[in-house]
């Protein structure tokens, strides 16, 4: 059985699409079949068809979720994603200090309502991903796959 993953991203600058690309590539390298979509073109229910669910989103201004992802965010909290693994990563700008990448935390909390298992800590990247970030995102992808295998034998 092929492991299915769905990576959803929201981006303004392109940095979060880069993050999503790195995660997608990492999951594919581990044998997963990956769907990658932009958040405004995605229904949260699409996660019901995946084993691993990933969101890569930016934080707008002072801690706001991406406006184009608000419906997705709300719908996500209503899903039952038992036996699925989730991960959240995001690129932001440390200029915003205490609001730096708060949408990563918001999406983690929303996923926790779905009974899905968190496969790795939230990954927060400053601006575009550098070599260290790419390594962290590869570790992120690997941990998501390992966690899925652990809980689903």
PDB file of N, CA and C in Angstrom, residues 37-121:
ATOM      1  N   UNK A  37      -1.135  21.273  -2.992  1.00  0.00           N
ATOM      2  CA  UNK A  37      -2.102  22.252  -3.481  1.00  0.00           C
ATOM      3  C   UNK A  37      -2.000  23.561  -2.715  1.00  0.00           C
ATOM      4  N   UNK A  38      -2.488  24.611  -3.342  1.00  0.00           N
ATOM      5  CA  UNK A  38      -2.544  25.936  -2.718  1.00  0.00           C
ATOM      6  C   UNK A  38      -3.817  25.992  -1.882  1.00  0.00           C
ATOM      7  N   UNK A  39      -3.756  26.634  -0.733  1.00  0.00           N
ATOM      8  CA  UNK A  39      -4.832  26.552   0.267  1.00  0.00           C
ATOM      9  C   UNK A  39      -6.189  27.042  -0.245  1.00  0.00           C
ATOM     10  N   UNK A  40      -6.216  28.082  -1.075  1.00  0.00           N
ATOM     11  CA  UNK A  40      -7.505  28.595  -1.550  1.00  0.00           C
ATOM     12  C   UNK A  40      -8.137  27.665  -2.586  1.00  0.00           C
ATOM     13  N   UNK A  41      -7.343  26.721  -3.100  1.00  0.00           N
ATOM     14  CA  UNK A  41      -7.828  25.759  -4.088  1.00  0.00           C
ATOM     15  C   UNK A  41      -8.089  24.386  -3.455  1.00  0.00           C
ATOM     16  N   UNK A  42      -8.126  24.334  -2.114  1.00  0.00           N
ATOM     17  CA  UNK A  42      -8.180  23.060  -1.407  1.00  0.00           C
ATOM     18  C   UNK A  42      -9.323  23.053  -0.399  1.00  0.00           C
ATOM     19  N   UNK A  43     -10.041  21.937  -0.337  1.00  0.00           N
ATOM     20  CA  UNK A  43     -11.033  21.733   0.720  1.00  0.00           C
ATOM     21  C   UNK A  43     -10.355  20.966   1.841  1.00  0.00           C
ATOM     22  N   UNK A  44     -10.600  21.364   3.077  1.00  0.00           N
ATOM     23  CA  UNK A  44     -10.001  20.657   4.213  1.00  0.00           C
ATOM     24  C   UNK A  44     -10.342  19.163   4.153  1.00  0.00           C
ATOM     25  N   UNK A  45     -11.528  18.830   3.638  1.00  0.00           N
ATOM     26  CA  UNK A  45     -11.957  17.430   3.546  1.00  0.00           C
ATOM     27  C   UNK A  45     -11.006  16.601   2.683  1.00  0.00           C
ATOM     28  N   UNK A  46     -10.210  17.258   1.824  1.00  0.00           N
ATOM     29  CA  UNK A  46      -9.244  16.518   1.000  1.00  0.00           C
ATOM     30  C   UNK A  46      -8.263  15.744   1.878  1.00  0.00           C
ATOM     31  N   UNK A  47      -8.036  16.217   3.112  1.00  0.00           N
ATOM     32  CA  UNK A  47      -7.134  15.522   4.030  1.00  0.00           C
ATOM     33  C   UNK A  47      -7.667  14.135   4.401  1.00  0.00           C
ATOM     34  N   UNK A  48      -8.980  13.912   4.255  1.00  0.00           N
ATOM     35  CA  UNK A  48      -9.558  12.610   4.604  1.00  0.00           C
ATOM     36  C   UNK A  48      -9.026  11.504   3.688  1.00  0.00           C
ATOM     37  N   UNK A  49      -8.516  11.893   2.502  1.00  0.00           N
ATOM     38  CA  UNK A  49      -7.982  10.920   1.545  1.00  0.00           C
ATOM     39  C   UNK A  49      -6.477  10.711   1.687  1.00  0.00           C
ATOM     40  N   UNK A  50      -5.867  11.356   2.669  1.00  0.00           N
ATOM     41  CA  UNK A  50      -4.417  11.272   2.861  1.00  0.00           C
ATOM     42  C   UNK A  50      -4.094  10.560   4.169  1.00  0.00           C
ATOM     43  N   UNK A  51      -2.884   9.989   4.231  1.00  0.00           N
ATOM     44  CA  UNK A  51      -2.395   9.391   5.467  1.00  0.00           C
ATOM     45  C   UNK A  51      -1.621  10.426   6.279  1.00  0.00           C
ATOM     46  N   UNK A  52      -0.925  11.309   5.548  1.00  0.00           N
ATOM     47  CA  UNK A  52      -0.122  12.369   6.159  1.00  0.00           C
ATOM     48  C   UNK A  52      -0.635  13.705   5.646  1.00  0.00           C
ATOM     49  N   UNK A  53      -0.943  14.608   6.573  1.00  0.00           N
ATOM     50  CA  UNK A  53      -1.522  15.913   6.242  1.00  0.00           C
ATOM     51  C   UNK A  53      -0.552  17.011   6.687  1.00  0.00           C
ATOM     52  N   UNK A  54      -0.190  17.881   5.742  1.00  0.00           N
ATOM     53  CA  UNK A  54       0.789  18.929   6.042  1.00  0.00           C
ATOM     54  C   UNK A  54       0.242  20.285   5.613  1.00  0.00           C
ATOM     55  N   UNK A  55       0.431  21.281   6.477  1.00  0.00           N
ATOM     56  CA  UNK A  55       0.118  22.666   6.114  1.00  0.00           C
ATOM     57  C   UNK A  55       1.394  23.486   6.236  1.00  0.00           C
ATOM     58  N   UNK A  56       1.659  24.285   5.194  1.00  0.00           N
ATOM     59  CA  UNK A  56       2.775  25.243   5.178  1.00  0.00           C
ATOM     60  C   UNK A  56       2.153  26.608   4.935  1.00  0.00           C
ATOM     61  N   UNK A  57       2.079  27.415   5.990  1.00  0.00           N
ATOM     62  CA  UNK A  57       1.356  28.680   5.867  1.00  0.00           C
ATOM     63  C   UNK A  57       2.149  29.838   6.444  1.00  0.00           C
ATOM     64  N   UNK A  58       1.876  31.003   5.908  1.00  0.00           N
ATOM     65  CA  UNK A  58       2.491  32.227   6.438  1.00  0.00           C
ATOM     66  C   UNK A  58       1.593  32.821   7.512  1.00  0.00           C
ATOM     67  N   UNK A  59       2.150  33.745   8.276  1.00  0.00           N
ATOM     68  CA  UNK A  59       1.393  34.520   9.247  1.00  0.00           C
ATOM     69  C   UNK A  59       1.336  35.935   8.717  1.00  0.00           C
ATOM     70  N   UNK A  60       0.142  36.472   8.617  1.00  0.00           N
ATOM     71  CA  UNK A  60      -0.026  37.807   8.059  1.00  0.00           C
ATOM     72  C   UNK A  60      -0.004  38.856   9.162  1.00  0.00           C
ATOM     73  N   UNK A  61       0.781  39.905   8.940  1.00  0.00           N
ATOM     74  CA  UNK A  61       0.800  41.060   9.831  1.00  0.00           C
ATOM     75  C   UNK A  61       1.037  40.624  11.282  1.00  0.00           C
ATOM     76  N   UNK A  62       0.176  41.014  12.203  1.00  0.00           N
ATOM     77  CA  UNK A  62       0.415  40.725  13.619  1.00  0.00           C
ATOM     78  C   UNK A  62      -0.347  39.487  14.067  1.00  0.00           C
ATOM     79  N   UNK A  63       0.081  38.326  13.556  1.00  0.00           N
ATOM     80  CA  UNK A  63      -0.460  37.062  14.034  1.00  0.00           C
ATOM     81  C   UNK A  63      -1.719  36.574  13.350  1.00  0.00           C
ATOM     82  N   UNK A  64      -2.042  37.115  12.176  1.00  0.00           N
ATOM     83  CA  UNK A  64      -3.260  36.695  11.488  1.00  0.00           C
ATOM     84  C   UNK A  64      -2.997  35.529  10.540  1.00  0.00           C
ATOM     85  N   UNK A  65      -3.989  34.661  10.445  1.00  0.00           N
ATOM     86  CA  UNK A  65      -3.928  33.559   9.487  1.00  0.00           C
ATOM     87  C   UNK A  65      -4.057  34.124   8.070  1.00  0.00           C
ATOM     88  N   UNK A  66      -3.575  33.373   7.078  1.00  0.00           N
ATOM     89  CA  UNK A  66      -3.750  33.813   5.688  1.00  0.00           C
ATOM     90  C   UNK A  66      -5.245  33.951   5.385  1.00  0.00           C
ATOM     91  N   UNK A  67      -5.648  35.112   4.893  1.00  0.00           N
ATOM     92  CA  UNK A  67      -7.070  35.365   4.636  1.00  0.00           C
ATOM     93  C   UNK A  67      -7.660  34.328   3.684  1.00  0.00           C
ATOM     94  N   UNK A  68      -6.887  33.932   2.674  1.00  0.00           N
ATOM     95  CA  UNK A  68      -7.392  32.971   1.688  1.00  0.00           C
ATOM     96  C   UNK A  68      -7.520  31.565   2.283  1.00  0.00           C
ATOM     97  N   UNK A  69      -7.031  31.375   3.515  1.00  0.00           N
ATOM     98  CA  UNK A  69      -7.105  30.062   4.152  1.00  0.00           C
ATOM     99  C   UNK A  69      -8.058  29.993   5.324  1.00  0.00           C
ATOM    100  N   UNK A  70      -8.841  31.042   5.569  1.00  0.00           N
ATOM    101  CA  UNK A  70      -9.711  31.059   6.749  1.00  0.00           C
ATOM    102  C   UNK A  70     -10.790  29.979   6.700  1.00  0.00           C
ATOM    103  N   UNK A  71     -11.417  29.783   5.552  1.00  0.00           N
ATOM    104  CA  UNK A  71     -12.446  28.737   5.443  1.00  0.00           C
ATOM    105  C   UNK A  71     -11.817  27.361   5.639  1.00  0.00           C
ATOM    106  N   UNK A  72     -10.661  27.164   5.009  1.00  0.00           N
ATOM    107  CA  UNK A  72      -9.934  25.899   5.165  1.00  0.00           C
ATOM    108  C   UNK A  72      -9.644  25.642   6.638  1.00  0.00           C
ATOM    109  N   UNK A  73      -9.143  26.665   7.336  1.00  0.00           N
ATOM    110  CA  UNK A  73      -8.811  26.560   8.759  1.00  0.00           C
ATOM    111  C   UNK A  73     -10.042  26.176   9.574  1.00  0.00           C
ATOM    112  N   UNK A  74     -11.152  26.873   9.342  1.00  0.00           N
ATOM    113  CA  UNK A  74     -12.381  26.592  10.090  1.00  0.00           C
ATOM    114  C   UNK A  74     -12.873  25.174   9.828  1.00  0.00           C
ATOM    115  N   UNK A  75     -12.871  24.772   8.547  1.00  0.00           N
ATOM    116  CA  UNK A  75     -13.353  23.436   8.182  1.00  0.00           C
ATOM    117  C   UNK A  75     -12.449  22.343   8.747  1.00  0.00           C
ATOM    118  N   UNK A  76     -11.150  22.606   8.825  1.00  0.00           N
ATOM    119  CA  UNK A  76     -10.198  21.627   9.351  1.00  0.00           C
ATOM    120  C   UNK A  76     -10.578  21.182  10.756  1.00  0.00           C
ATOM    121  N   UNK A  77     -10.969  22.113  11.592  1.00  0.00           N
ATOM    122  CA  UNK A  77     -11.298  21.805  12.980  1.00  0.00           C
ATOM    123  C   UNK A  77     -12.493  20.883  13.149  1.00  0.00           C
ATOM    124  N   UNK A  78     -13.304  20.746  12.090  1.00  0.00           N
ATOM    125  CA  UNK A  78     -14.502  19.906  12.153  1.00  0.00           C
ATOM    126  C   UNK A  78     -14.262  18.473  11.674  1.00  0.00           C
ATOM    127  N   UNK A  79     -13.063  18.187  11.187  1.00  0.00           N
ATOM    128  CA  UNK A  79     -12.778  16.864  10.620  1.00  0.00           C
ATOM    129  C   UNK A  79     -12.383  15.848  11.691  1.00  0.00           C
ATOM    130  N   UNK A  80     -12.574  14.574  11.359  1.00  0.00           N
ATOM    131  CA  UNK A  80     -12.037  13.502  12.186  1.00  0.00           C
ATOM    132  C   UNK A  80     -10.913  12.860  11.376  1.00  0.00           C
ATOM    133  N   UNK A  81      -9.681  13.137  11.794  1.00  0.00           N
ATOM    134  CA  UNK A  81      -8.513  12.620  11.086  1.00  0.00           C
ATOM    135  C   UNK A  81      -7.776  11.573  11.934  1.00  0.00           C
ATOM    136  N   UNK A  82      -8.546  10.770  12.670  1.00  0.00           N
ATOM    137  CA  UNK A  82      -7.967   9.684  13.463  1.00  0.00           C
ATOM    138  C   UNK A  82      -7.126   8.791  12.557  1.00  0.00           C
ATOM    139  N   UNK A  83      -6.039   8.263  13.075  1.00  0.00           N
ATOM    140  CA  UNK A  83      -5.110   7.385  12.349  1.00  0.00           C
ATOM    141  C   UNK A  83      -4.319   8.099  11.257  1.00  0.00           C
ATOM    142  N   UNK A  84      -4.399   9.423  11.236  1.00  0.00           N
ATOM    143  CA  UNK A  84      -3.604  10.194  10.282  1.00  0.00           C
ATOM    144  C   UNK A  84      -2.548  10.970  11.061  1.00  0.00           C
ATOM    145  N   UNK A  85      -1.502  11.348  10.350  1.00  0.00           N
ATOM    146  CA  UNK A  85      -0.402  12.098  10.961  1.00  0.00           C
ATOM    147  C   UNK A  85      -0.376  13.482  10.329  1.00  0.00           C
ATOM    148  N   UNK A  86      -0.108  14.491  11.170  1.00  0.00           N
ATOM    149  CA  UNK A  86      -0.025  15.844  10.617  1.00  0.00           C
ATOM    150  C   UNK A  86       1.289  16.512  10.980  1.00  0.00           C
ATOM    151  N   UNK A  87       1.618  17.502  10.177  1.00  0.00           N
ATOM    152  CA  UNK A  87       2.773  18.349  10.451  1.00  0.00           C
ATOM    153  C   UNK A  87       2.489  19.735   9.923  1.00  0.00           C
ATOM    154  N   UNK A  88       3.083  20.741  10.587  1.00  0.00           N
ATOM    155  CA  UNK A  88       2.891  22.128  10.167  1.00  0.00           C
ATOM    156  C   UNK A  88       4.247  22.820  10.122  1.00  0.00           C
ATOM    157  N   UNK A  89       4.492  23.507   9.014  1.00  0.00           N
ATOM    158  CA  UNK A  89       5.722  24.279   8.851  1.00  0.00           C
ATOM    159  C   UNK A  89       5.335  25.624   8.253  1.00  0.00           C
ATOM    160  N   UNK A  90       6.181  26.605   8.438  1.00  0.00           N
ATOM    161  CA  UNK A  90       5.874  27.893   7.844  1.00  0.00           C
ATOM    162  C   UNK A  90       7.079  28.797   7.811  1.00  0.00           C
ATOM    163  N   UNK A  91       7.078  29.649   6.807  1.00  0.00           N
ATOM    164  CA  UNK A  91       8.101  30.675   6.691  1.00  0.00           C
ATOM    165  C   UNK A  91       7.486  31.996   7.136  1.00  0.00           C
ATOM    166  N   UNK A  92       8.264  32.747   7.866  1.00  0.00           N
ATOM    167  CA  UNK A  92       7.804  34.058   8.319  1.00  0.00           C
ATOM    168  C   UNK A  92       8.987  35.001   8.383  1.00  0.00           C
ATOM    169  N   UNK A  93       8.810  36.087   9.098  1.00  0.00           N
ATOM    170  CA  UNK A  93       9.844  37.107   9.214  1.00  0.00           C
ATOM    171  C   UNK A  93      10.003  37.443  10.698  1.00  0.00           C
ATOM    172  N   UNK A  94      11.209  37.207  11.236  1.00  0.00           N
ATOM    173  CA  UNK A  94      11.427  37.458  12.665  1.00  0.00           C
ATOM    174  C   UNK A  94      11.237  38.930  13.030  1.00  0.00           C
ATOM    175  N   UNK A  95      11.141  39.788  12.027  1.00  0.00           N
ATOM    176  CA  UNK A  95      10.841  41.208  12.256  1.00  0.00           C
ATOM    177  C   UNK A  95       9.565  41.349  13.096  1.00  0.00           C
ATOM    178  N   UNK A  96       8.637  40.404  12.951  1.00  0.00           N
ATOM    179  CA  UNK A  96       7.348  40.489  13.654  1.00  0.00           C
ATOM    180  C   UNK A  96       7.402  39.972  15.090  1.00  0.00           C
ATOM    181  N   UNK A  97       8.618  39.624  15.554  1.00  0.00           N
ATOM    182  CA  UNK A  97       8.875  39.242  16.940  1.00  0.00           C
ATOM    183  C   UNK A  97       7.861  38.243  17.498  1.00  0.00           C
ATOM    184  N   UNK A  98       7.020  38.657  18.472  1.00  0.00           N
ATOM    185  CA  UNK A  98       6.127  37.684  19.119  1.00  0.00           C
ATOM    186  C   UNK A  98       5.061  37.132  18.171  1.00  0.00           C
ATOM    187  N   UNK A  99       4.889  37.768  17.015  1.00  0.00           N
ATOM    188  CA  UNK A  99       3.915  37.275  16.032  1.00  0.00           C
ATOM    189  C   UNK A  99       4.584  36.405  14.960  1.00  0.00           C
ATOM    190  N   UNK A 100       5.890  36.155  15.129  1.00  0.00           N
ATOM    191  CA  UNK A 100       6.645  35.358  14.154  1.00  0.00           C
ATOM    192  C   UNK A 100       6.030  33.969  13.994  1.00  0.00           C
ATOM    193  N   UNK A 101       5.496  33.709  12.812  1.00  0.00           N
ATOM    194  CA  UNK A 101       4.977  32.374  12.456  1.00  0.00           C
ATOM    195  C   UNK A 101       3.934  31.822  13.425  1.00  0.00           C
ATOM    196  N   UNK A 102       3.093  32.677  13.984  1.00  0.00           N
ATOM    197  CA  UNK A 102       2.075  32.178  14.916  1.00  0.00           C
ATOM    198  C   UNK A 102       1.044  31.291  14.216  1.00  0.00           C
ATOM    199  N   UNK A 103       0.910  31.410  12.892  1.00  0.00           N
ATOM    200  CA  UNK A 103      -0.057  30.544  12.208  1.00  0.00           C
ATOM    201  C   UNK A 103       0.364  29.073  12.288  1.00  0.00           C
ATOM    202  N   UNK A 104       1.667  28.800  12.439  1.00  0.00           N
ATOM    203  CA  UNK A 104       2.121  27.415  12.632  1.00  0.00           C
ATOM    204  C   UNK A 104       1.469  26.855  13.900  1.00  0.00           C
ATOM    205  N   UNK A 105       1.525  27.619  14.973  1.00  0.00           N
ATOM    206  CA  UNK A 105       0.913  27.190  16.244  1.00  0.00           C
ATOM    207  C   UNK A 105      -0.598  27.071  16.108  1.00  0.00           C
ATOM    208  N   UNK A 106      -1.211  28.035  15.405  1.00  0.00           N
ATOM    209  CA  UNK A 106      -2.672  28.014  15.232  1.00  0.00           C
ATOM    210  C   UNK A 106      -3.112  26.754  14.480  1.00  0.00           C
ATOM    211  N   UNK A 107      -2.375  26.406  13.417  1.00  0.00           N
ATOM    212  CA  UNK A 107      -2.739  25.203  12.661  1.00  0.00           C
ATOM    213  C   UNK A 107      -2.491  23.929  13.478  1.00  0.00           C
ATOM    214  N   UNK A 108      -1.437  23.903  14.287  1.00  0.00           N
ATOM    215  CA  UNK A 108      -1.204  22.734  15.153  1.00  0.00           C
ATOM    216  C   UNK A 108      -2.387  22.560  16.098  1.00  0.00           C
ATOM    217  N   UNK A 109      -2.816  23.652  16.719  1.00  0.00           N
ATOM    218  CA  UNK A 109      -3.950  23.573  17.651  1.00  0.00           C
ATOM    219  C   UNK A 109      -5.228  23.143  16.948  1.00  0.00           C
ATOM    220  N   UNK A 110      -5.407  23.584  15.713  1.00  0.00           N
ATOM    221  CA  UNK A 110      -6.593  23.191  14.952  1.00  0.00           C
ATOM    222  C   UNK A 110      -6.539  21.701  14.601  1.00  0.00           C
ATOM    223  N   UNK A 111      -5.350  21.231  14.185  1.00  0.00           N
ATOM    224  CA  UNK A 111      -5.189  19.802  13.886  1.00  0.00           C
ATOM    225  C   UNK A 111      -5.465  18.946  15.118  1.00  0.00           C
ATOM    226  N   UNK A 112      -5.077  19.435  16.301  1.00  0.00           N
ATOM    227  CA  UNK A 112      -5.267  18.646  17.519  1.00  0.00           C
ATOM    228  C   UNK A 112      -6.743  18.357  17.774  1.00  0.00           C
ATOM    229  N   UNK A 113      -7.646  19.183  17.246  1.00  0.00           N
ATOM    230  CA  UNK A 113      -9.093  18.954  17.395  1.00  0.00           C
ATOM    231  C   UNK A 113      -9.570  17.787  16.536  1.00  0.00           C
ATOM    232  N   UNK A 114      -8.740  17.342  15.590  1.00  0.00           N
ATOM    233  CA  UNK A 114      -9.170  16.347  14.596  1.00  0.00           C
ATOM    234  C   UNK A 114      -8.819  14.908  14.981  1.00  0.00           C
ATOM    235  N   UNK A 115      -8.152  14.711  16.102  1.00  0.00           N
ATOM    236  CA  UNK A 115      -7.667  13.395  16.550  1.00  0.00           C
ATOM    237  C   UNK A 115      -6.491  12.862  15.731  1.00  0.00           C
ATOM    238  N   UNK A 116      -5.925  13.690  14.877  1.00  0.00           N
ATOM    239  CA  UNK A 116      -4.722  13.281  14.139  1.00  0.00           C
ATOM    240  C   UNK A 116      -3.537  13.317  15.096  1.00  0.00           C
ATOM    241  N   UNK A 117      -2.478  12.597  14.754  1.00  0.00           N
ATOM    242  CA  UNK A 117      -1.271  12.531  15.572  1.00  0.00           C
ATOM    243  C   UNK A 117      -0.224  13.492  15.006  1.00  0.00           C
ATOM    244  N   UNK A 118       0.337  14.312  15.877  1.00  0.00           N
ATOM    245  CA  UNK A 118       1.385  15.222  15.431  1.00  0.00           C
ATOM    246  C   UNK A 118       2.668  14.427  15.200  1.00  0.00           C
ATOM    247  N   UNK A 119       3.232  14.554  13.997  1.00  0.00           N
ATOM    248  CA  UNK A 119       4.397  13.757  13.631  1.00  0.00           C
ATOM    249  C   UNK A 119       5.727  14.433  13.863  1.00  0.00           C
ATOM    250  N   UNK A 120       5.711  15.743  14.119  1.00  0.00           N
ATOM    251  CA  UNK A 120       6.946  16.493  14.349  1.00  0.00           C
ATOM    252  C   UNK A 120       6.555  17.858  14.885  1.00  0.00           C
ATOM    253  N   UNK A 121       7.467  18.466  15.620  1.00  0.00           N
ATOM    254  CA  UNK A 121       7.214  19.812  16.135  1.00  0.00           C
ATOM    255  C   UNK A 121       6.959  20.775  14.973  1.00  0.00           C
TER     256      UNK A 121
END
